[in-house]
Tab-separated table of C-alpha atoms in Angstrom:
chain	number	residue	atom	x	y	z
E	1	UNK	CA	-19.930	-8.458	22.160
E	2	UNK	CA	-17.203	-10.808	20.989
E	3	UNK	CA	-14.976	-9.532	18.212
E	4	UNK	CA	-16.030	-12.496	16.041
E	5	UNK	CA	-19.587	-11.134	15.992
E	6	UNK	CA	-18.464	-7.704	14.856
E	7	UNK	CA	-19.906	-5.760	11.952
E	8	UNK	CA	-17.163	-4.101	9.937
E	9	UNK	CA	-17.056	-1.184	7.507
E	10	UNK	CA	-14.092	-1.119	5.114
E	11	UNK	CA	-13.515	2.222	3.377
E	12	UNK	CA	-11.568	1.869	0.142
E	13	UNK	CA	-12.056	-1.875	0.297
E	14	UNK	CA	-11.729	-2.461	-3.451
E	15	UNK	CA	-8.140	-1.188	-3.538
E	16	UNK	CA	-4.998	-3.275	-3.169
E	17	UNK	CA	-4.789	-3.513	0.638
E	18	UNK	CA	-8.552	-3.280	1.084
E	19	UNK	CA	-9.414	-6.267	-1.094
E	20	UNK	CA	-6.840	-8.427	0.694
E	21	UNK	CA	-8.188	-7.359	4.083
E	22	UNK	CA	-11.776	-8.131	3.068
E	23	UNK	CA	-10.665	-11.532	1.774
E	24	UNK	CA	-8.838	-12.212	5.044
E	25	UNK	CA	-11.947	-11.456	7.102
E	26	UNK	CA	-14.307	-13.448	4.891
E	27	UNK	CA	-12.112	-16.483	4.202
E	28	UNK	CA	-11.344	-16.900	7.902
E	29	UNK	CA	-14.933	-16.230	9.003
E	30	UNK	CA	-13.730	-13.585	11.458
E	31	UNK	CA	-16.744	-11.266	11.576
E	32	UNK	CA	-20.525	-11.168	11.409
E	33	UNK	CA	-20.731	-8.931	8.356
E	34	UNK	CA	-18.632	-6.727	6.082
E	35	UNK	CA	-19.650	-3.645	4.141
E	36	UNK	CA	-17.208	-2.272	1.575
E	37	UNK	CA	-17.464	1.368	0.508
E	38	UNK	CA	-15.475	2.495	-2.517
E	39	UNK	CA	-15.832	4.733	-5.561
E	40	UNK	CA	-14.427	1.941	-7.742
E	41	UNK	CA	-16.680	-0.925	-8.746
E	42	UNK	CA	-15.333	-4.436	-8.143
E	43	UNK	CA	-16.239	-5.253	-11.758
E	44	UNK	CA	-13.682	-2.714	-13.022
E	45	UNK	CA	-10.937	-3.430	-10.469
E	46	UNK	CA	-9.132	-6.318	-12.215
E	47	UNK	CA	-10.239	-8.882	-9.654
E	48	UNK	CA	-9.110	-12.493	-9.782
E	49	UNK	CA	-11.753	-15.198	-9.417
E	50	UNK	CA	-10.801	-15.476	-5.739
E	51	UNK	CA	-11.592	-11.829	-5.043
E	52	UNK	CA	-14.780	-12.011	-7.120
E	53	UNK	CA	-15.988	-14.871	-4.945
E	54	UNK	CA	-15.041	-13.014	-1.751
E	55	UNK	CA	-16.895	-9.865	-2.757
E	56	UNK	CA	-19.996	-11.867	-3.632
E	57	UNK	CA	-20.258	-12.537	0.105
E	58	UNK	CA	-20.058	-8.923	1.317
E	59	UNK	CA	-22.207	-5.844	0.974
E	60	UNK	CA	-20.774	-3.336	-1.495
E	61	UNK	CA	-21.689	0.328	-1.597
E	62	UNK	CA	-20.345	2.532	-4.372
E	63	UNK	CA	-19.813	6.010	-2.990
E	64	UNK	CA	-17.720	9.139	-3.059
E	65	UNK	CA	-16.063	9.318	0.350
E	66	UNK	CA	-15.200	13.001	0.066
E	67	UNK	CA	-18.880	13.889	0.310
E	68	UNK	CA	-20.135	14.179	3.905
E	69	UNK	CA	-23.655	13.034	3.063
E	70	UNK	CA	-22.269	9.997	1.240
E	71	UNK	CA	-20.045	9.179	4.209
E	72	UNK	CA	-23.035	9.264	6.553
E	73	UNK	CA	-24.944	6.952	4.201
E	74	UNK	CA	-22.050	4.477	4.288
E	75	UNK	CA	-22.286	4.309	8.073
E	76	UNK	CA	-26.075	3.905	8.143
E	77	UNK	CA	-27.395	0.372	8.601
E	78	UNK	CA	-30.897	-0.943	8.034
E	79	UNK	CA	-31.109	-2.370	11.555
E	80	UNK	CA	-30.338	1.049	13.053
E	81	UNK	CA	-27.227	-0.214	14.817
E	82	UNK	CA	-23.685	1.075	14.308
E	83	UNK	CA	-20.682	-0.703	12.845
E	84	UNK	CA	-18.236	-1.925	15.440
E	85	UNK	CA	-15.012	-1.239	13.561
E	86	UNK	CA	-14.105	0.981	10.616
E	87	UNK	CA	-10.944	0.519	8.556
E	88	UNK	CA	-9.855	3.356	6.303
E	89	UNK	CA	-7.798	2.249	3.304
E	90	UNK	CA	-9.272	4.933	1.036
E	91	UNK	CA	-6.809	7.525	-0.297
E	92	UNK	CA	-5.400	8.961	-3.489
E	93	UNK	CA	-2.345	6.896	-4.479
E	94	UNK	CA	-1.270	8.498	-7.756
E	95	UNK	CA	1.614	10.970	-7.703
E	96	UNK	CA	2.195	14.202	-9.663
E	97	UNK	CA	-1.273	15.647	-9.191
E	98	UNK	CA	-2.231	19.111	-8.004
E	99	UNK	CA	-2.196	19.640	-4.204
E	100	UNK	CA	-5.957	20.148	-4.134
E	101	UNK	CA	-6.454	16.503	-5.157
E	102	UNK	CA	-4.514	15.251	-2.129
E	103	UNK	CA	-6.181	17.740	0.183
E	104	UNK	CA	-9.565	16.418	-0.871
E	105	UNK	CA	-8.893	12.709	-1.389
E	106	UNK	CA	-6.528	12.113	1.533
E	107	UNK	CA	-6.872	14.796	4.196
E	108	UNK	CA	-10.548	15.749	3.874
E	109	UNK	CA	-11.570	12.132	3.275
E	110	UNK	CA	-9.822	10.800	6.366
E	111	UNK	CA	-10.924	13.660	8.620
E	112	UNK	CA	-14.570	13.570	7.564
E	113	UNK	CA	-14.788	9.769	7.861
E	114	UNK	CA	-13.120	9.870	11.275
E	115	UNK	CA	-15.484	12.583	12.506
E	116	UNK	CA	-18.435	10.438	11.441
E	117	UNK	CA	-16.941	7.489	13.326
E	118	UNK	CA	-16.492	9.616	16.453
E	119	UNK	CA	-20.063	10.919	16.343
E	120	UNK	CA	-21.347	7.352	16.125
E	121	UNK	CA	-19.068	6.104	18.930
E	122	UNK	CA	-17.400	3.468	16.733
E	123	UNK	CA	-15.310	1.121	18.887
E	124	UNK	CA	-12.193	1.559	16.722
E	125	UNK	CA	-11.213	3.541	13.617
E	126	UNK	CA	-8.061	2.181	11.938
E	127	UNK	CA	-6.245	4.704	9.740
E	128	UNK	CA	-3.775	3.420	7.139
E	129	UNK	CA	-0.989	5.998	6.843
E	130	UNK	CA	2.533	5.514	5.425
E	131	UNK	CA	6.131	5.194	6.639
E	132	UNK	CA	7.071	7.897	4.140
E	133	UNK	CA	6.196	10.395	6.890
E	134	UNK	CA	9.614	9.863	8.492
E	135	UNK	CA	12.819	11.709	7.717
E	136	UNK	CA	14.585	10.023	4.798
E	137	UNK	CA	17.738	8.400	6.130
E	138	UNK	CA	19.527	5.050	6.156
E	139	UNK	CA	18.991	4.392	9.875
E	140	UNK	CA	15.642	2.702	10.640
E	141	UNK	CA	12.932	5.080	11.855
E	142	UNK	CA	10.892	4.126	14.901
E	143	UNK	CA	7.424	5.439	15.704
E	144	UNK	CA	9.010	8.334	17.641
E	145	UNK	CA	11.615	9.299	15.023
E	146	UNK	CA	11.770	12.677	13.305
E	147	UNK	CA	8.836	13.430	11.033
E	148	UNK	CA	9.738	14.895	7.647
E	149	UNK	CA	7.363	13.603	4.925
E	150	UNK	CA	9.166	13.343	1.579
E	151	UNK	CA	6.233	12.629	-0.744
E	152	UNK	CA	3.156	14.768	-1.264
E	153	UNK	CA	0.995	11.796	-0.288
E	154	UNK	CA	2.887	11.391	2.992
E	155	UNK	CA	2.549	15.102	3.753
E	156	UNK	CA	-1.227	14.891	3.552
E	157	UNK	CA	-1.327	11.557	5.381
E	158	UNK	CA	0.592	12.988	8.319
E	159	UNK	CA	-1.479	16.163	8.368
E	160	UNK	CA	-4.560	13.938	8.586
E	161	UNK	CA	-2.966	11.874	11.375
E	162	UNK	CA	-2.461	14.979	13.474
E	163	UNK	CA	-6.058	16.132	13.082
E	164	UNK	CA	-7.478	12.669	13.731
E	165	UNK	CA	-5.594	12.483	17.035
E	166	UNK	CA	-7.454	15.585	18.194
E	167	UNK	CA	-10.990	14.489	17.275
E	168	UNK	CA	-12.914	14.178	20.515
E	169	UNK	CA	-14.388	10.750	21.115
E	170	UNK	CA	-12.500	9.014	18.287
E	171	UNK	CA	-11.047	5.634	19.187
E	172	UNK	CA	-8.079	5.657	16.836
E	173	UNK	CA	-5.217	3.406	15.774
E	174	UNK	CA	-2.663	4.471	13.127
E	175	UNK	CA	-0.574	2.160	10.946
E	176	UNK	CA	2.486	3.267	8.966
E	177	UNK	CA	3.523	0.542	6.516
E	178	UNK	CA	6.695	0.506	4.445
E	179	UNK	CA	6.304	-0.388	0.735
E	180	UNK	CA	3.427	-2.854	0.666
E	181	UNK	CA	3.839	-5.565	-1.965
E	182	UNK	CA	1.999	-8.694	-2.988
E	183	UNK	CA	-0.526	-9.958	-5.548
E	184	UNK	CA	-2.618	-7.137	-7.076
E	185	UNK	CA	-0.075	-4.420	-6.180
E	186	UNK	CA	0.146	-1.955	-9.058
E	187	UNK	CA	2.554	0.417	-7.324
E	188	UNK	CA	5.535	-0.099	-4.996
E	189	UNK	CA	7.818	-2.872	-6.200
E	190	UNK	CA	5.661	-3.786	-9.203
E	191	UNK	CA	6.993	-1.035	-11.531
E	192	UNK	CA	10.479	-2.451	-10.884
E	193	UNK	CA	9.237	-5.887	-11.904
E	194	UNK	CA	7.745	-4.400	-15.058
E	195	UNK	CA	11.023	-2.634	-15.798
E	196	UNK	CA	12.844	-5.948	-15.424
E	197	UNK	CA	10.520	-7.444	-18.039
E	198	UNK	CA	11.306	-4.501	-20.341
E	199	UNK	CA	15.054	-5.081	-20.065
E	200	UNK	CA	14.585	-8.786	-20.706
E	201	UNK	CA	12.826	-7.714	-23.914
E	202	UNK	CA	15.559	-5.215	-24.802
E	203	UNK	CA	18.282	-7.700	-23.840
E	204	UNK	CA	20.138	-4.900	-22.067
E	205	UNK	CA	21.726	-4.464	-18.670
E	206	UNK	CA	19.434	-2.738	-16.187
E	207	UNK	CA	21.165	0.161	-14.444
E	208	UNK	CA	19.824	1.982	-11.403
E	209	UNK	CA	20.605	5.373	-9.928
E	210	UNK	CA	22.114	5.848	-6.472
E	211	UNK	CA	23.586	2.794	-4.728
E	212	UNK	CA	22.748	-0.840	-4.164
E	213	UNK	CA	22.180	-0.249	-0.437
E	214	UNK	CA	19.534	2.464	-0.874
E	215	UNK	CA	16.807	1.303	1.498
E	216	UNK	CA	13.364	0.542	0.058
E	217	UNK	CA	11.935	-1.319	3.055
E	218	UNK	CA	8.984	-3.602	2.421
E	219	UNK	CA	6.085	-5.428	4.053
E	220	UNK	CA	3.912	-8.093	2.455
E	221	UNK	CA	0.205	-7.332	2.124
E	222	UNK	CA	-0.539	-10.575	3.960
E	223	UNK	CA	1.094	-9.150	7.088
E	224	UNK	CA	-0.595	-5.774	6.694
E	225	UNK	CA	-4.023	-7.394	6.625
E	226	UNK	CA	-3.197	-9.704	9.519
E	227	UNK	CA	-1.894	-6.778	11.565
E	228	UNK	CA	-5.081	-4.765	11.003
E	229	UNK	CA	-7.258	-7.449	12.542
E	230	UNK	CA	-4.751	-8.596	15.165
E	231	UNK	CA	-4.423	-5.057	16.492
E	232	UNK	CA	-8.194	-4.663	16.606
E	233	UNK	CA	-8.351	-7.683	18.899
E	234	UNK	CA	-5.414	-6.347	20.946
E	235	UNK	CA	-7.069	-2.913	21.220
E	236	UNK	CA	-10.307	-4.397	22.528
E	237	UNK	CA	-8.750	-7.005	24.828
E	238	UNK	CA	-6.557	-4.403	26.527
E	239	UNK	CA	-9.246	-1.697	26.658
E	240	UNK	CA	-6.890	0.773	24.985
E	241	UNK	CA	-9.731	3.244	24.459
E	242	UNK	CA	-9.928	3.795	28.215
E	243	UNK	CA	-6.294	4.930	28.307
E	244	UNK	CA	-6.949	7.859	25.976
E	245	UNK	CA	-3.861	7.018	23.911
E	246	UNK	CA	-3.544	6.649	20.136
E	247	UNK	CA	-1.382	3.621	19.283
E	248	UNK	CA	0.893	4.080	16.255
E	249	UNK	CA	2.666	1.113	14.690
E	250	UNK	CA	5.111	0.777	11.823
E	251	UNK	CA	4.681	-2.267	9.599
E	252	UNK	CA	7.877	-3.551	7.974
E	253	UNK	CA	9.425	-6.973	7.470
E	254	UNK	CA	12.751	-8.193	8.833
E	255	UNK	CA	14.885	-7.820	5.734
E	256	UNK	CA	15.878	-4.145	5.606
E	257	UNK	CA	15.117	-4.411	1.895
E	258	UNK	CA	17.306	-2.299	-0.385
E	259	UNK	CA	17.667	-1.905	-4.151
E	260	UNK	CA	20.061	-4.833	-4.393
E	261	UNK	CA	17.591	-7.151	-2.631
E	262	UNK	CA	15.085	-6.693	-5.452
E	263	UNK	CA	17.716	-6.644	-8.198
E	264	UNK	CA	19.124	-10.016	-7.181
E	265	UNK	CA	15.679	-11.561	-7.523
E	266	UNK	CA	15.055	-9.885	-10.878
E	267	UNK	CA	18.331	-11.262	-12.218
E	268	UNK	CA	17.020	-14.739	-11.479
E	269	UNK	CA	13.479	-14.128	-12.707
E	270	UNK	CA	14.447	-12.514	-16.019
E	271	UNK	CA	18.062	-13.594	-16.523
E	272	UNK	CA	19.143	-9.962	-16.875
E	273	UNK	CA	22.157	-8.168	-15.493
E	274	UNK	CA	21.732	-5.282	-13.055
E	275	UNK	CA	24.148	-2.581	-11.939
E	276	UNK	CA	24.299	1.041	-10.770
E	277	UNK	CA	25.235	4.228	-12.566
E	278	UNK	CA	27.773	5.388	-10.002
E	279	UNK	CA	28.325	8.654	-8.180
E	280	UNK	CA	28.959	10.937	-11.185
E	281	UNK	CA	25.802	10.037	-13.087
E	282	UNK	CA	23.755	9.926	-9.877
E	283	UNK	CA	25.016	13.372	-8.885
E	284	UNK	CA	23.967	14.718	-12.288
E	285	UNK	CA	20.566	13.053	-11.910
E	286	UNK	CA	20.099	14.666	-8.511
E	287	UNK	CA	20.406	18.097	-10.131
E	288	UNK	CA	18.284	17.241	-13.172
E	289	UNK	CA	15.608	14.879	-11.878
E	290	UNK	CA	12.823	16.050	-14.168
E	291	UNK	CA	14.794	15.569	-17.376
E	292	UNK	CA	16.253	12.279	-16.152
E	293	UNK	CA	12.785	11.046	-15.275
E	294	UNK	CA	11.497	11.925	-18.744
E	295	UNK	CA	14.383	10.054	-20.337
E	296	UNK	CA	13.936	6.989	-18.126
E	297	UNK	CA	10.200	6.769	-18.696
E	298	UNK	CA	10.588	7.273	-22.452
E	299	UNK	CA	13.025	4.350	-22.565
E	300	UNK	CA	10.650	2.044	-20.689
E	301	UNK	CA	7.149	2.990	-21.820
E	302	UNK	CA	7.575	2.287	-25.528
E	303	UNK	CA	9.001	-1.224	-25.159
E	304	UNK	CA	6.390	-2.095	-22.516
E	305	UNK	CA	3.600	-1.016	-24.866
E	306	UNK	CA	5.149	-3.199	-27.574
E	307	UNK	CA	5.382	-6.216	-25.262
E	308	UNK	CA	1.769	-5.761	-24.182
E	309	UNK	CA	0.589	-5.471	-27.804
E	310	UNK	CA	2.521	-8.551	-28.926
E	311	UNK	CA	0.895	-10.550	-26.132
E	312	UNK	CA	-2.599	-9.551	-27.212
E	313	UNK	CA	-3.344	-7.520	-24.101
E	314	UNK	CA	-5.858	-4.795	-24.869
E	315	UNK	CA	-6.004	-3.156	-21.433
E	316	UNK	CA	-3.759	-3.281	-18.362
E	317	UNK	CA	-3.431	-1.199	-15.185
E	318	UNK	CA	0.317	-1.876	-15.182
E	319	UNK	CA	3.018	0.559	-16.217
E	320	UNK	CA	6.780	0.970	-15.735
E	321	UNK	CA	6.249	4.722	-15.293
E	322	UNK	CA	8.244	6.225	-12.414
E	323	UNK	CA	7.288	9.473	-10.737
E	324	UNK	CA	9.985	12.016	-9.929
E	325	UNK	CA	9.209	11.786	-6.189
E	326	UNK	CA	10.029	8.081	-6.222
E	327	UNK	CA	13.090	8.453	-8.452
E	328	UNK	CA	14.813	10.768	-5.974
E	329	UNK	CA	17.509	9.567	-3.587
E	330	UNK	CA	15.226	8.978	-0.612
E	331	UNK	CA	15.782	6.125	1.797
E	332	UNK	CA	12.774	4.313	3.235
E	333	UNK	CA	14.272	2.681	6.309
E	334	UNK	CA	11.849	1.670	9.044
E	335	UNK	CA	11.905	-0.246	12.330
E	336	UNK	CA	8.878	-2.527	12.623
E	337	UNK	CA	9.694	-4.186	15.944
E	338	UNK	CA	7.341	-2.221	18.221
E	339	UNK	CA	4.253	-4.151	17.130
E	340	UNK	CA	5.984	-7.436	18.008
E	341	UNK	CA	7.422	-6.149	21.251
E	342	UNK	CA	4.240	-4.551	22.595
E	343	UNK	CA	1.460	-6.718	21.155
E	344	UNK	CA	2.986	-10.099	20.334
E	345	UNK	CA	2.272	-9.878	16.612
E	346	UNK	CA	4.618	-11.910	14.397
E	347	UNK	CA	5.362	-11.286	10.731
E	348	UNK	CA	4.524	-14.293	8.575
E	349	UNK	CA	6.539	-13.070	5.556
E	350	UNK	CA	9.793	-11.850	7.144
E	351	UNK	CA	11.785	-11.450	3.902
E	352	UNK	CA	11.183	-10.749	0.229
E	353	UNK	CA	11.701	-13.908	-1.790
E	354	UNK	CA	11.822	-14.600	-5.502
E	355	UNK	CA	8.738	-16.777	-5.067
E	356	UNK	CA	6.750	-13.916	-3.512
E	357	UNK	CA	7.632	-11.659	-6.447
E	358	UNK	CA	6.655	-14.340	-8.944
E	359	UNK	CA	3.290	-14.588	-7.166
E	360	UNK	CA	2.648	-10.961	-8.148
E	361	UNK	CA	3.500	-11.665	-11.778
E	362	UNK	CA	1.508	-14.894	-11.897
E	363	UNK	CA	-1.668	-13.298	-10.544
E	364	UNK	CA	-1.490	-10.562	-13.169
E	365	UNK	CA	-0.987	-13.268	-15.800
E	366	UNK	CA	-4.070	-15.040	-14.448
E	367	UNK	CA	-6.297	-12.059	-15.231
E	368	UNK	CA	-4.623	-11.364	-18.570
E	369	UNK	CA	-2.870	-8.057	-17.881
E	370	UNK	CA	0.749	-9.315	-17.815
E	371	UNK	CA	2.644	-10.909	-20.753
E	372	UNK	CA	2.444	-14.703	-20.586
E	373	UNK	CA	6.130	-15.112	-21.408
E	374	UNK	CA	8.881	-13.776	-19.112
E	375	UNK	CA	11.242	-13.080	-22.027
E	376	UNK	CA	11.176	-12.769	-25.809
């Protein structure tokens, strides 16, 4: 079998990374067939016309991937054959929920899907984890750095990683991306972009906690999708399964993105000033994160709702809301060189540019969920 003739199952394929990966496969005619399994319907996922066209060319199966019987049904094919490759992008992404939600929608989901893949002797199961599993520090973390997950999502992702590595017969590859950004991203950098729009509306200076060099490393979704398929080819060409190893790769661009990187671009996009609160206020915030978070979100949510209303937008998935886990003084600093060094992969979007951020805004404008004007 050549990899171009592969039949692929994409779990969570309607989500942000999933839809881009499906589009990459289809638009480049890389595989024989694609099945997408997701609890969310494409019709309710705020698709652009491009994604609508892409998904008209794939098989979609709405399913609950925490149910073992439903998982088995996703793997079943009418011709009786098995899928060649399975990519797992399915996971709970919202913060501030009870632990049981993450146990079920991250850990149990990944483990049960991986067990199904192992039983069916799938050639490769690609698990999308997160770089938030590493200890929070300014120095870049490599794939062998200290593990100390600092978000509840990362804790369950890493727990799943460890179990997946022990599943007998599972051909596994694990990816740990930094903050993934790009068109259709609701989380990550996007809330910062929304906040910038709020301050343009308020005509106020935008002040951040901590320091300008707090690392918030990034990777463009285009490179995440390319890496997923590139590594599949690399895995097969080098017969990695025969070695019994589980490759783990970080995904992060070349920029060592920090708060100031994004702020500089937002100053240009919105013509707003940005600065930082300083050590005294940041120290107070560290001790009172919950109350500070409430105050910050109250300041942003009202004006955003007003902007949305004035622009005639009746529904939008976008919000400037910040969760307390993401407001804390955690550094996401990651070394993404191993994938280049060991496999030859090259990042196509090495740095965050103003143009790449505007692409995010423009695509949301295209589907009518972002204000048409960038200022009032």
